[in-house]
PDB file of C-alpha atoms in Angstrom:
ATOM      1  CA  UNK A   1      13.222 -37.913 -71.804  1.00 42.00           C
ATOM      2  CA  UNK A   2       9.756 -36.575 -72.704  1.00 47.00           C
ATOM      3  CA  UNK A   3       8.910 -39.699 -74.714  1.00 55.00           C
ATOM      4  CA  UNK A   4       9.266 -41.805 -71.552  1.00 74.00           C
ATOM      5  CA  UNK A   5       6.439 -39.907 -69.842  1.00 79.00           C
ATOM      6  CA  UNK A   6       2.831 -41.164 -70.091  1.00 84.00           C
ATOM      7  CA  UNK A   7       0.315 -38.839 -71.786  1.00 86.00           C
ATOM      8  CA  UNK A   8      -1.001 -36.002 -69.601  1.00 88.00           C
ATOM      9  CA  UNK A   9      -4.756 -36.596 -69.924  1.00 90.00           C
ATOM     10  CA  UNK A  10      -4.602 -40.251 -68.789  1.00 92.00           C
ATOM     11  CA  UNK A  11      -2.482 -39.179 -65.835  1.00 92.00           C
ATOM     12  CA  UNK A  12      -5.073 -36.538 -64.880  1.00 92.00           C
ATOM     13  CA  UNK A  13      -7.843 -39.106 -65.101  1.00 91.00           C
ATOM     14  CA  UNK A  14      -5.860 -41.580 -62.980  1.00 92.00           C
ATOM     15  CA  UNK A  15      -5.003 -38.997 -60.301  1.00 92.00           C
ATOM     16  CA  UNK A  16      -8.576 -37.711 -60.010  1.00 91.00           C
ATOM     17  CA  UNK A  17     -10.061 -41.219 -59.850  1.00 89.00           C
ATOM     18  CA  UNK A  18      -7.524 -42.368 -57.248  1.00 89.00           C
ATOM     19  CA  UNK A  19      -8.019 -39.262 -55.097  1.00 89.00           C
ATOM     20  CA  UNK A  20     -11.794 -39.358 -55.331  1.00 87.00           C
ATOM     21  CA  UNK A  21     -12.084 -43.133 -55.103  1.00 86.00           C
ATOM     22  CA  UNK A  22     -14.655 -43.114 -57.869  1.00 88.00           C
ATOM     23  CA  UNK A  23     -14.676 -42.857 -61.663  1.00 90.00           C
ATOM     24  CA  UNK A  24     -17.973 -40.961 -61.533  1.00 90.00           C
ATOM     25  CA  UNK A  25     -16.568 -38.396 -59.089  1.00 88.00           C
ATOM     26  CA  UNK A  26     -13.466 -37.983 -61.233  1.00 89.00           C
ATOM     27  CA  UNK A  27     -15.652 -37.460 -64.300  1.00 90.00           C
ATOM     28  CA  UNK A  28     -17.609 -34.720 -62.529  1.00 91.00           C
ATOM     29  CA  UNK A  29     -14.416 -33.015 -61.377  1.00 90.00           C
ATOM     30  CA  UNK A  30     -12.876 -33.021 -64.845  1.00 91.00           C
ATOM     31  CA  UNK A  31     -16.184 -32.275 -66.612  1.00 92.00           C
ATOM     32  CA  UNK A  32     -16.029 -35.359 -68.853  1.00 92.00           C
ATOM     33  CA  UNK A  33     -18.064 -38.545 -69.107  1.00 94.00           C
ATOM     34  CA  UNK A  34     -17.696 -41.678 -67.015  1.00 91.00           C
ATOM     35  CA  UNK A  35     -16.670 -43.530 -70.156  1.00 92.00           C
ATOM     36  CA  UNK A  36     -13.952 -40.993 -70.946  1.00 92.00           C
ATOM     37  CA  UNK A  37     -12.321 -41.501 -67.542  1.00 91.00           C
ATOM     38  CA  UNK A  38     -12.478 -45.296 -67.913  1.00 91.00           C
ATOM     39  CA  UNK A  39     -10.945 -45.063 -71.382  1.00 93.00           C
ATOM     40  CA  UNK A  40      -8.112 -42.815 -70.174  1.00 92.00           C
ATOM     41  CA  UNK A  41      -7.288 -45.150 -67.283  1.00 92.00           C
ATOM     42  CA  UNK A  42      -7.244 -48.183 -69.582  1.00 92.00           C
ATOM     43  CA  UNK A  43      -5.002 -46.267 -71.976  1.00 92.00           C
ATOM     44  CA  UNK A  44      -2.578 -45.444 -69.163  1.00 92.00           C
ATOM     45  CA  UNK A  45      -2.530 -49.060 -67.972  1.00 90.00           C
ATOM     46  CA  UNK A  46      -1.755 -50.209 -71.516  1.00 91.00           C
ATOM     47  CA  UNK A  47       1.049 -47.637 -71.793  1.00 90.00           C
ATOM     48  CA  UNK A  48       2.560 -48.720 -68.466  1.00 91.00           C
ATOM     49  CA  UNK A  49       1.762 -52.400 -69.078  1.00 91.00           C
ATOM     50  CA  UNK A  50       0.352 -52.832 -65.569  1.00 93.00           C
ATOM     51  CA  UNK A  51      -2.993 -52.631 -63.767  1.00 92.00           C
ATOM     52  CA  UNK A  52      -3.426 -49.499 -61.616  1.00 92.00           C
ATOM     53  CA  UNK A  53      -6.785 -50.322 -59.988  1.00 90.00           C
ATOM     54  CA  UNK A  54      -8.251 -53.540 -58.673  1.00 88.00           C
ATOM     55  CA  UNK A  55     -11.477 -54.322 -60.500  1.00 77.00           C
ATOM     56  CA  UNK A  56     -14.615 -55.019 -58.496  1.00 72.00           C
ATOM     57  CA  UNK A  57     -16.059 -53.394 -55.407  1.00 67.00           C
ATOM     58  CA  UNK A  58     -17.964 -50.126 -55.027  1.00 69.00           C
ATOM     59  CA  UNK A  59     -14.884 -47.988 -54.357  1.00 77.00           C
ATOM     60  CA  UNK A  60     -11.763 -47.946 -56.472  1.00 84.00           C
ATOM     61  CA  UNK A  61      -8.743 -49.546 -54.844  1.00 88.00           C
ATOM     62  CA  UNK A  62      -5.214 -49.003 -56.062  1.00 91.00           C
ATOM     63  CA  UNK A  63      -2.952 -51.898 -56.923  1.00 93.00           C
ATOM     64  CA  UNK A  64       0.576 -51.758 -55.470  1.00 92.00           C
ATOM     65  CA  UNK A  65       1.748 -50.313 -58.789  1.00 92.00           C
ATOM     66  CA  UNK A  66      -0.997 -47.671 -58.691  1.00 89.00           C
ATOM     67  CA  UNK A  67      -0.120 -46.763 -55.102  1.00 91.00           C
ATOM     68  CA  UNK A  68       3.495 -46.304 -56.175  1.00 92.00           C
ATOM     69  CA  UNK A  69       2.551 -44.004 -59.046  1.00 92.00           C
ATOM     70  CA  UNK A  70      -0.041 -41.814 -57.304  1.00 91.00           C
ATOM     71  CA  UNK A  71       2.223 -39.711 -54.988  1.00 91.00           C
ATOM     72  CA  UNK A  72       4.542 -38.816 -57.848  1.00 90.00           C
ATOM     73  CA  UNK A  73       1.646 -37.811 -60.094  1.00 91.00           C
ATOM     74  CA  UNK A  74      -0.026 -35.769 -57.335  1.00 87.00           C
ATOM     75  CA  UNK A  75       3.232 -33.978 -56.533  1.00 87.00           C
ATOM     76  CA  UNK A  76       3.774 -33.206 -60.203  1.00 87.00           C
ATOM     77  CA  UNK A  77       0.310 -31.718 -60.659  1.00 85.00           C
ATOM     78  CA  UNK A  78       0.662 -29.672 -57.450  1.00 82.00           C
ATOM     79  CA  UNK A  79       3.957 -28.346 -58.741  1.00 80.00           C
ATOM     80  CA  UNK A  80       2.417 -27.366 -62.065  1.00 82.00           C
ATOM     81  CA  UNK A  81      -0.485 -25.646 -60.281  1.00 77.00           C
ATOM     82  CA  UNK A  82       1.905 -23.763 -57.980  1.00 71.00           C
ATOM     83  CA  UNK A  83       4.061 -22.615 -60.895  1.00 71.00           C
ATOM     84  CA  UNK A  84       0.964 -21.481 -62.786  1.00 71.00           C
ATOM     85  CA  UNK A  85      -0.169 -19.482 -59.754  1.00 62.00           C
ATOM     86  CA  UNK A  86       3.218 -17.794 -59.580  1.00 59.00           C
ATOM     87  CA  UNK A  87       3.000 -16.909 -63.263  1.00 61.00           C
ATOM     88  CA  UNK A  88      -0.521 -15.518 -62.943  1.00 57.00           C
ATOM     89  CA  UNK A  89       0.119 -13.655 -59.683  1.00 51.00           C
ATOM     90  CA  UNK A  90       3.840 -12.896 -59.707  1.00 48.00           C
ATOM     91  CA  UNK A  91       3.873 -10.072 -57.177  1.00 60.00           C
ATOM     92  CA  UNK A  92       2.455  -8.969 -53.856  1.00 72.00           C
ATOM     93  CA  UNK A  93      -0.164  -6.730 -55.420  1.00 78.00           C
ATOM     94  CA  UNK A  94      -3.784  -7.119 -56.393  1.00 89.00           C
ATOM     95  CA  UNK A  95      -6.878  -8.284 -54.545  1.00 93.00           C
ATOM     96  CA  UNK A  96      -6.708 -10.942 -51.815  1.00 95.00           C
ATOM     97  CA  UNK A  97     -10.009 -12.558 -50.834  1.00 96.00           C
ATOM     98  CA  UNK A  98     -10.248 -13.848 -47.273  1.00 97.00           C
ATOM     99  CA  UNK A  99     -13.037 -15.593 -45.399  1.00 97.00           C
ATOM    100  CA  UNK A 100     -12.777 -15.639 -41.615  1.00 97.00           C
ATOM    101  CA  UNK A 101     -14.694 -16.812 -38.556  1.00 95.00           C
ATOM    102  CA  UNK A 102     -17.039 -13.882 -37.706  1.00 94.00           C
ATOM    103  CA  UNK A 103     -15.822 -13.363 -34.135  1.00 93.00           C
ATOM    104  CA  UNK A 104     -12.160 -13.592 -35.105  1.00 95.00           C
ATOM    105  CA  UNK A 105     -12.702 -11.291 -38.072  1.00 96.00           C
ATOM    106  CA  UNK A 106     -14.414  -8.450 -36.216  1.00 93.00           C
ATOM    107  CA  UNK A 107     -12.733  -8.708 -32.802  1.00 93.00           C
ATOM    108  CA  UNK A 108      -9.162  -9.719 -33.724  1.00 95.00           C
ATOM    109  CA  UNK A 109      -8.328  -9.470 -37.430  1.00 96.00           C
ATOM    110  CA  UNK A 110      -9.913  -6.150 -38.432  1.00 95.00           C
ATOM    111  CA  UNK A 111      -8.351  -4.159 -35.546  1.00 93.00           C
ATOM    112  CA  UNK A 112      -4.903  -5.420 -36.609  1.00 94.00           C
ATOM    113  CA  UNK A 113      -5.198  -5.096 -40.385  1.00 94.00           C
ATOM    114  CA  UNK A 114      -3.530  -1.702 -40.360  1.00 93.00           C
ATOM    115  CA  UNK A 115      -0.103  -3.228 -39.914  1.00 93.00           C
ATOM    116  CA  UNK A 116      -0.644  -5.514 -42.914  1.00 95.00           C
ATOM    117  CA  UNK A 117      -1.982  -2.716 -45.111  1.00 93.00           C
ATOM    118  CA  UNK A 118       0.944  -0.480 -44.164  1.00 92.00           C
ATOM    119  CA  UNK A 119       3.400  -3.222 -45.079  1.00 91.00           C
ATOM    120  CA  UNK A 120       1.697  -4.184 -48.357  1.00 92.00           C
ATOM    121  CA  UNK A 121      -0.080  -1.062 -49.651  1.00 92.00           C
ATOM    122  CA  UNK A 122      -0.581  -2.541 -53.132  1.00 91.00           C
ATOM    123  CA  UNK A 123      -2.759  -5.380 -51.815  1.00 94.00           C
ATOM    124  CA  UNK A 124      -6.483  -4.730 -51.493  1.00 95.00           C
ATOM    125  CA  UNK A 125      -8.562  -7.043 -49.336  1.00 96.00           C
ATOM    126  CA  UNK A 126     -12.029  -8.508 -49.747  1.00 96.00           C
ATOM    127  CA  UNK A 127     -13.233  -9.895 -46.406  1.00 97.00           C
ATOM    128  CA  UNK A 128     -16.055 -12.402 -45.964  1.00 97.00           C
ATOM    129  CA  UNK A 129     -17.467 -13.198 -42.533  1.00 96.00           C
ATOM    130  CA  UNK A 130     -18.028 -16.951 -42.516  1.00 95.00           C
ATOM    131  CA  UNK A 131     -16.976 -20.220 -40.915  1.00 95.00           C
ATOM    132  CA  UNK A 132     -18.049 -22.334 -43.897  1.00 95.00           C
ATOM    133  CA  UNK A 133     -15.232 -24.777 -44.724  1.00 96.00           C
ATOM    134  CA  UNK A 134     -16.563 -25.255 -48.267  1.00 95.00           C
ATOM    135  CA  UNK A 135     -15.224 -21.763 -49.051  1.00 95.00           C
ATOM    136  CA  UNK A 136     -11.731 -23.261 -49.111  1.00 95.00           C
ATOM    137  CA  UNK A 137     -12.644 -24.656 -52.512  1.00 93.00           C
ATOM    138  CA  UNK A 138     -14.528 -21.611 -53.791  1.00 93.00           C
ATOM    139  CA  UNK A 139     -12.894 -19.702 -56.663  1.00 91.00           C
ATOM    140  CA  UNK A 140     -14.083 -16.518 -54.932  1.00 94.00           C
ATOM    141  CA  UNK A 141     -11.947 -17.106 -51.821  1.00 96.00           C
ATOM    142  CA  UNK A 142      -8.151 -17.276 -51.605  1.00 96.00           C
ATOM    143  CA  UNK A 143      -7.601 -17.939 -47.894  1.00 97.00           C
ATOM    144  CA  UNK A 144     -10.042 -19.314 -45.309  1.00 98.00           C
ATOM    145  CA  UNK A 145      -9.515 -18.832 -41.569  1.00 98.00           C
ATOM    146  CA  UNK A 146     -11.723 -21.405 -39.896  1.00 97.00           C
ATOM    147  CA  UNK A 147     -12.768 -22.652 -36.479  1.00 95.00           C
ATOM    148  CA  UNK A 148     -13.091 -26.416 -36.585  1.00 94.00           C
ATOM    149  CA  UNK A 149     -11.380 -29.787 -36.285  1.00 94.00           C
ATOM    150  CA  UNK A 150      -9.008 -29.305 -39.244  1.00 93.00           C
ATOM    151  CA  UNK A 151      -8.207 -32.164 -41.571  1.00 91.00           C
ATOM    152  CA  UNK A 152      -9.986 -30.747 -44.634  1.00 94.00           C
ATOM    153  CA  UNK A 153      -9.043 -32.677 -47.753  1.00 90.00           C
ATOM    154  CA  UNK A 154      -7.411 -31.573 -50.990  1.00 89.00           C
ATOM    155  CA  UNK A 155      -6.026 -28.316 -49.610  1.00 94.00           C
ATOM    156  CA  UNK A 156      -3.197 -26.837 -47.565  1.00 96.00           C
ATOM    157  CA  UNK A 157      -4.130 -26.492 -43.876  1.00 96.00           C
ATOM    158  CA  UNK A 158      -2.126 -25.279 -40.888  1.00 96.00           C
ATOM    159  CA  UNK A 159      -3.111 -24.935 -37.233  1.00 97.00           C
ATOM    160  CA  UNK A 160      -3.124 -21.231 -36.346  1.00 97.00           C
ATOM    161  CA  UNK A 161      -4.024 -21.376 -32.659  1.00 95.00           C
ATOM    162  CA  UNK A 162      -5.664 -23.381 -29.939  1.00 93.00           C
ATOM    163  CA  UNK A 163      -7.371 -21.304 -27.273  1.00 92.00           C
ATOM    164  CA  UNK A 164      -9.216 -21.402 -23.946  1.00 93.00           C
ATOM    165  CA  UNK A 165     -12.770 -20.474 -22.988  1.00 95.00           C
ATOM    166  CA  UNK A 166     -13.882 -18.669 -19.823  1.00 96.00           C
ATOM    167  CA  UNK A 167     -16.850 -16.547 -18.669  1.00 96.00           C
ATOM    168  CA  UNK A 168     -16.798 -12.829 -19.461  1.00 96.00           C
ATOM    169  CA  UNK A 169     -19.171 -10.143 -18.237  1.00 96.00           C
ATOM    170  CA  UNK A 170     -19.437  -6.370 -18.403  1.00 95.00           C
ATOM    171  CA  UNK A 171     -18.168  -4.544 -15.285  1.00 95.00           C
ATOM    172  CA  UNK A 172     -21.443  -2.597 -15.154  1.00 93.00           C
ATOM    173  CA  UNK A 173     -23.511  -5.768 -14.889  1.00 93.00           C
ATOM    174  CA  UNK A 174     -21.074  -7.246 -12.400  1.00 90.00           C
ATOM    175  CA  UNK A 175     -21.435  -4.179 -10.154  1.00 90.00           C
ATOM    176  CA  UNK A 176     -25.222  -4.447 -10.089  1.00 90.00           C
ATOM    177  CA  UNK A 177     -25.444  -8.248  -9.943  1.00 90.00           C
ATOM    178  CA  UNK A 178     -22.282  -9.718  -8.417  1.00 89.00           C
ATOM    179  CA  UNK A 179     -20.776 -13.108  -9.249  1.00 90.00           C
ATOM    180  CA  UNK A 180     -19.348 -14.213  -5.937  1.00 89.00           C
ATOM    181  CA  UNK A 181     -19.463 -17.892  -6.888  1.00 89.00           C
ATOM    182  CA  UNK A 182     -20.270 -20.036  -9.885  1.00 90.00           C
ATOM    183  CA  UNK A 183     -23.701 -20.762  -8.365  1.00 89.00           C
ATOM    184  CA  UNK A 184     -24.491 -17.059  -8.791  1.00 90.00           C
ATOM    185  CA  UNK A 185     -24.657 -17.682 -12.546  1.00 91.00           C
ATOM    186  CA  UNK A 186     -28.171 -18.908 -11.793  1.00 88.00           C
ATOM    187  CA  UNK A 187     -29.177 -15.235 -11.424  1.00 88.00           C
ATOM    188  CA  UNK A 188     -27.669 -14.252 -14.780  1.00 93.00           C
ATOM    189  CA  UNK A 189     -28.569 -14.816 -18.401  1.00 93.00           C
ATOM    190  CA  UNK A 190     -26.192 -17.285 -20.066  1.00 94.00           C
ATOM    191  CA  UNK A 191     -25.241 -16.184 -23.567  1.00 95.00           C
ATOM    192  CA  UNK A 192     -24.375 -18.968 -26.006  1.00 94.00           C
ATOM    193  CA  UNK A 193     -22.291 -18.546 -29.134  1.00 90.00           C
ATOM    194  CA  UNK A 194     -23.046 -22.139 -30.144  1.00 90.00           C
ATOM    195  CA  UNK A 195     -25.609 -24.833 -29.367  1.00 89.00           C
ATOM    196  CA  UNK A 196     -24.684 -24.925 -25.671  1.00 88.00           C
ATOM    197  CA  UNK A 197     -21.779 -27.375 -25.871  1.00 90.00           C
ATOM    198  CA  UNK A 198     -19.171 -24.854 -24.736  1.00 92.00           C
ATOM    199  CA  UNK A 199     -21.047 -23.728 -21.625  1.00 93.00           C
ATOM    200  CA  UNK A 200     -21.719 -27.367 -20.707  1.00 92.00           C
ATOM    201  CA  UNK A 201     -17.990 -28.037 -20.966  1.00 92.00           C
ATOM    202  CA  UNK A 202     -17.132 -25.099 -18.709  1.00 94.00           C
ATOM    203  CA  UNK A 203     -19.808 -25.909 -16.115  1.00 92.00           C
ATOM    204  CA  UNK A 204     -18.668 -29.540 -16.059  1.00 92.00           C
ATOM    205  CA  UNK A 205     -15.105 -28.390 -15.323  1.00 93.00           C
ATOM    206  CA  UNK A 206     -16.493 -26.239 -12.509  1.00 91.00           C
ATOM    207  CA  UNK A 207     -18.430 -29.227 -11.103  1.00 90.00           C
ATOM    208  CA  UNK A 208     -21.652 -27.281 -11.632  1.00 88.00           C
ATOM    209  CA  UNK A 209     -23.231 -29.083 -14.576  1.00 84.00           C
ATOM    210  CA  UNK A 210     -26.394 -29.632 -12.516  1.00 82.00           C
ATOM    211  CA  UNK A 211     -26.744 -25.923 -11.683  1.00 82.00           C
ATOM    212  CA  UNK A 212     -30.282 -24.655 -12.373  1.00 79.00           C
ATOM    213  CA  UNK A 213     -30.303 -22.087 -15.165  1.00 73.00           C
ATOM    214  CA  UNK A 214     -32.665 -19.142 -15.216  1.00 70.00           C
ATOM    215  CA  UNK A 215     -32.509 -17.729 -18.735  1.00 88.00           C
ATOM    216  CA  UNK A 216     -30.380 -18.499 -21.776  1.00 92.00           C
ATOM    217  CA  UNK A 217     -29.993 -16.871 -25.173  1.00 92.00           C
ATOM    218  CA  UNK A 218     -28.627 -18.842 -28.123  1.00 94.00           C
ATOM    219  CA  UNK A 219     -26.962 -16.628 -30.712  1.00 89.00           C
ATOM    220  CA  UNK A 220     -25.117 -19.154 -32.853  1.00 82.00           C
ATOM    221  CA  UNK A 221     -22.045 -16.938 -33.136  1.00 87.00           C
ATOM    222  CA  UNK A 222     -19.343 -16.074 -30.597  1.00 91.00           C
ATOM    223  CA  UNK A 223     -19.141 -12.527 -31.942  1.00 91.00           C
ATOM    224  CA  UNK A 224     -22.799 -11.906 -31.075  1.00 94.00           C
ATOM    225  CA  UNK A 225     -22.630 -13.495 -27.625  1.00 95.00           C
ATOM    226  CA  UNK A 226     -19.463 -11.532 -26.803  1.00 94.00           C
ATOM    227  CA  UNK A 227     -21.047  -8.261 -27.951  1.00 94.00           C
ATOM    228  CA  UNK A 228     -24.175  -9.027 -25.931  1.00 95.00           C
ATOM    229  CA  UNK A 229     -22.022  -9.555 -22.838  1.00 95.00           C
ATOM    230  CA  UNK A 230     -20.213  -6.273 -23.518  1.00 94.00           C
ATOM    231  CA  UNK A 231     -23.586  -4.499 -23.491  1.00 95.00           C
ATOM    232  CA  UNK A 232     -24.552  -6.031 -20.151  1.00 94.00           C
ATOM    233  CA  UNK A 233     -27.101  -8.531 -21.460  1.00 94.00           C
ATOM    234  CA  UNK A 234     -25.646 -11.562 -19.662  1.00 94.00           C
ATOM    235  CA  UNK A 235     -22.556 -13.701 -19.218  1.00 96.00           C
ATOM    236  CA  UNK A 236     -20.849 -15.147 -22.281  1.00 96.00           C
ATOM    237  CA  UNK A 237     -17.948 -17.495 -22.805  1.00 95.00           C
ATOM    238  CA  UNK A 238     -15.105 -15.441 -24.168  1.00 93.00           C
ATOM    239  CA  UNK A 239     -11.923 -16.850 -25.556  1.00 91.00           C
ATOM    240  CA  UNK A 240      -8.289 -16.032 -25.068  1.00 86.00           C
ATOM    241  CA  UNK A 241      -7.924 -14.514 -28.556  1.00 92.00           C
ATOM    242  CA  UNK A 242     -11.063 -12.706 -29.691  1.00 91.00           C
ATOM    243  CA  UNK A 243     -12.004 -11.303 -26.261  1.00 91.00           C
ATOM    244  CA  UNK A 244      -8.495 -10.118 -25.410  1.00 88.00           C
ATOM    245  CA  UNK A 245      -8.861  -6.524 -26.638  1.00 88.00           C
ATOM    246  CA  UNK A 246     -12.188  -6.019 -24.867  1.00 92.00           C
ATOM    247  CA  UNK A 247     -10.723  -7.352 -21.620  1.00 92.00           C
ATOM    248  CA  UNK A 248      -7.616  -5.180 -21.961  1.00 90.00           C
ATOM    249  CA  UNK A 249      -9.854  -2.132 -22.514  1.00 91.00           C
ATOM    250  CA  UNK A 250     -11.922  -2.935 -19.411  1.00 93.00           C
ATOM    251  CA  UNK A 251     -15.107  -3.495 -21.403  1.00 95.00           C
ATOM    252  CA  UNK A 252     -15.263  -7.103 -20.221  1.00 95.00           C
ATOM    253  CA  UNK A 253     -13.952  -8.745 -17.073  1.00 95.00           C
ATOM    254  CA  UNK A 254     -13.271 -12.363 -16.144  1.00 95.00           C
ATOM    255  CA  UNK A 255     -15.156 -13.236 -12.937  1.00 94.00           C
ATOM    256  CA  UNK A 256     -13.604 -16.676 -12.359  1.00 93.00           C
ATOM    257  CA  UNK A 257     -10.133 -18.127 -12.812  1.00 89.00           C
ATOM    258  CA  UNK A 258     -11.271 -21.320 -14.522  1.00 93.00           C
ATOM    259  CA  UNK A 259     -10.650 -21.804 -18.250  1.00 94.00           C
ATOM    260  CA  UNK A 260     -11.262 -24.861 -20.418  1.00 94.00           C
ATOM    261  CA  UNK A 261      -9.779 -25.685 -23.823  1.00 94.00           C
ATOM    262  CA  UNK A 262     -12.064 -24.958 -26.755  1.00 92.00           C
ATOM    263  CA  UNK A 263     -13.288 -28.159 -28.425  1.00 90.00           C
ATOM    264  CA  UNK A 264     -11.793 -27.099 -31.773  1.00 93.00           C
ATOM    265  CA  UNK A 265      -9.126 -24.657 -32.951  1.00 96.00           C
ATOM    266  CA  UNK A 266      -8.435 -21.922 -35.494  1.00 97.00           C
ATOM    267  CA  UNK A 267      -6.891 -23.018 -38.795  1.00 98.00           C
ATOM    268  CA  UNK A 268      -5.671 -21.256 -41.923  1.00 98.00           C
ATOM    269  CA  UNK A 269      -6.503 -23.105 -45.140  1.00 97.00           C
ATOM    270  CA  UNK A 270      -6.071 -22.525 -48.870  1.00 96.00           C
ATOM    271  CA  UNK A 271      -6.083 -24.454 -52.106  1.00 94.00           C
ATOM    272  CA  UNK A 272      -2.637 -25.763 -52.950  1.00 91.00           C
ATOM    273  CA  UNK A 273      -2.229 -23.561 -56.021  1.00 87.00           C
ATOM    274  CA  UNK A 274      -3.270 -20.403 -54.138  1.00 91.00           C
ATOM    275  CA  UNK A 275      -1.011 -21.172 -51.170  1.00 90.00           C
ATOM    276  CA  UNK A 276       2.084 -20.784 -53.354  1.00 85.00           C
ATOM    277  CA  UNK A 277       1.134 -17.364 -54.736  1.00 89.00           C
ATOM    278  CA  UNK A 278       3.239 -14.538 -53.214  1.00 90.00           C
ATOM    279  CA  UNK A 279       0.146 -12.435 -52.470  1.00 92.00           C
ATOM    280  CA  UNK A 280      -1.277 -15.252 -50.327  1.00 94.00           C
ATOM    281  CA  UNK A 281       2.034 -16.209 -48.769  1.00 93.00           C
ATOM    282  CA  UNK A 282       2.703 -12.737 -47.360  1.00 94.00           C
ATOM    283  CA  UNK A 283      -0.706 -12.647 -45.662  1.00 96.00           C
ATOM    284  CA  UNK A 284      -0.304 -16.138 -44.224  1.00 96.00           C
ATOM    285  CA  UNK A 285       3.162 -15.267 -42.924  1.00 95.00           C
ATOM    286  CA  UNK A 286       1.813 -12.026 -41.437  1.00 96.00           C
ATOM    287  CA  UNK A 287      -1.107 -13.598 -39.556  1.00 96.00           C
ATOM    288  CA  UNK A 288       1.158 -16.262 -38.032  1.00 96.00           C
ATOM    289  CA  UNK A 289       3.748 -13.643 -37.089  1.00 94.00           C
ATOM    290  CA  UNK A 290       1.048 -11.543 -35.400  1.00 94.00           C
ATOM    291  CA  UNK A 291      -0.192 -14.304 -33.106  1.00 93.00           C
ATOM    292  CA  UNK A 292       3.332 -15.400 -32.209  1.00 91.00           C
ATOM    293  CA  UNK A 293       4.387 -11.814 -31.422  1.00 88.00           C
ATOM    294  CA  UNK A 294       1.372 -11.258 -29.185  1.00 85.00           C
ATOM    295  CA  UNK A 295       1.987 -14.472 -27.286  1.00 80.00           C
ATOM    296  CA  UNK A 296       5.615 -13.574 -26.689  1.00 78.00           C
ATOM    297  CA  UNK A 297       4.775 -10.052 -25.490  1.00 70.00           C
ATOM    298  CA  UNK A 298       1.974 -11.022 -23.106  1.00 62.00           C
ATOM    299  CA  UNK A 299       2.822 -10.456 -19.417  1.00 48.00           C
ATOM    300  CA  UNK A 300       1.720 -13.095 -16.936  1.00 42.00           C
ATOM    301  CA  UNK A 301       0.604 -11.544 -13.598  1.00 35.00           C
ATOM    302  CA  UNK A 302      -1.074 -13.513 -10.827  1.00 32.00           C
ATOM    303  CA  UNK A 303      -4.636 -14.785 -11.119  1.00 33.00           C
ATOM    304  CA  UNK A 304      -7.735 -13.780  -9.184  1.00 35.00           C
ATOM    305  CA  UNK A 305      -9.655 -16.125  -6.940  1.00 33.00           C
ATOM    306  CA  UNK A 306     -12.783 -17.819  -8.221  1.00 36.00           C
ATOM    307  CA  UNK A 307     -14.565 -17.145  -4.955  1.00 36.00           C
ATOM    308  CA  UNK A 308     -16.962 -19.371  -3.085  1.00 34.00           C
ATOM    309  CA  UNK A 309     -18.729 -22.174  -4.874  1.00 39.00           C
ATOM    310  CA  UNK A 310     -15.863 -23.209  -7.140  1.00 44.00           C
ATOM    311  CA  UNK A 311     -15.648 -26.760  -5.849  1.00 36.00           C
ATOM    312  CA  UNK A 312     -12.252 -28.296  -6.662  1.00 34.00           C
ATOM    313  CA  UNK A 313     -11.996 -26.526 -10.013  1.00 33.00           C
ATOM    314  CA  UNK A 314      -9.680 -28.016 -12.604  1.00 33.00           C
ATOM    315  CA  UNK A 315      -7.675 -24.896 -13.417  1.00 34.00           C
ATOM    316  CA  UNK A 316      -5.734 -24.700 -16.649  1.00 31.00           C
ATOM    317  CA  UNK A 317      -3.031 -22.314 -17.756  1.00 32.00           C
ATOM    318  CA  UNK A 318      -3.749 -20.939 -21.212  1.00 32.00           C
ATOM    319  CA  UNK A 319      -0.793 -21.422 -23.497  1.00 33.00           C
ATOM    320  CA  UNK A 320      -2.232 -19.427 -26.403  1.00 33.00           C
ATOM    321  CA  UNK A 321      -3.723 -16.612 -24.434  1.00 33.00           C
ATOM    322  CA  UNK A 322      -3.451 -12.908 -24.916  1.00 32.00           C
ATOM    323  CA  UNK A 323      -5.498 -12.766 -21.708  1.00 31.00           C
ATOM    324  CA  UNK A 324      -3.514 -15.144 -19.563  1.00 29.00           C
ATOM    325  CA  UNK A 325      -3.552 -12.521 -16.819  1.00 28.00           C
ATOM    326  CA  UNK A 326      -6.417 -14.031 -14.840  1.00 30.00           C
ATOM    327  CA  UNK A 327      -6.024 -17.650 -15.765  1.00 31.00           C
ATOM    328  CA  UNK A 328      -2.754 -18.851 -14.286  1.00 31.00           C
ATOM    329  CA  UNK A 329      -2.426 -21.262 -11.442  1.00 30.00           C
ATOM    330  CA  UNK A 330      -2.406 -19.584  -8.062  1.00 26.00           C
TER     331      UNK A 330
END
């Protein structure tokens, strides 16, 4: 049976070139020359007695025969990588390296890590605060928890949670400078965790996009804007996951009953070989179990009124919320 299989190196060259769409890119990935990749592909075509790529054009294009071969080759290499990972990391012990969105890491993940550590005491964790999707491919990171659109290539990716956005403010600030209507935001500092897109989305849903704004601070990170709101420095947009503990503790309150879906979502991602390792699998299973358990346990009492100035708001129930308490339809 083994004699019927094409040689391994030509198959690697073919798979890399087909996936990358370029012989040069495949050469860089495999750390060989452009000529070596071309030679390996020609050798494979001679062995199989068929053309695998159409010649001509700037980007490689598979022939029907090449398109038939590619999925089988990719699956085979993924299987080899997964088996190798299992051999190298056969147990749920050792160091697991995780990168995570800063706000989610400090406000949601770290407070809950105790249950994971108790369950898997032989796993030590290295945590990196980042939302850089390139870390998926870094040899220094095993699992990346990202906020973004998803769809990253050449890796395993799974949607962890969508979530809603809504204003949050400290009760101390609210007592000294009330928010009786959305127009009262004019008298408050707006705290941005991004470039302003999220607040524009919320104000548009409240029919107040033209509202004059007094002062704004741009912090570039939802963790920082949420912490600033907690310390009474303005009004931030919290979300139904990372702000939940602060709201439950009374450190933040929700002044209006309008929530809008976040433009992106949280995803868990890992390289295909890492995903199959038991040490990674137990963490991935744990983090999905945690969010599902919290959703199921969350009570759903009635909402509060938005007050005057909320002109025909488009209310939305939050289906991922651990703070759904103030966001349901009246």
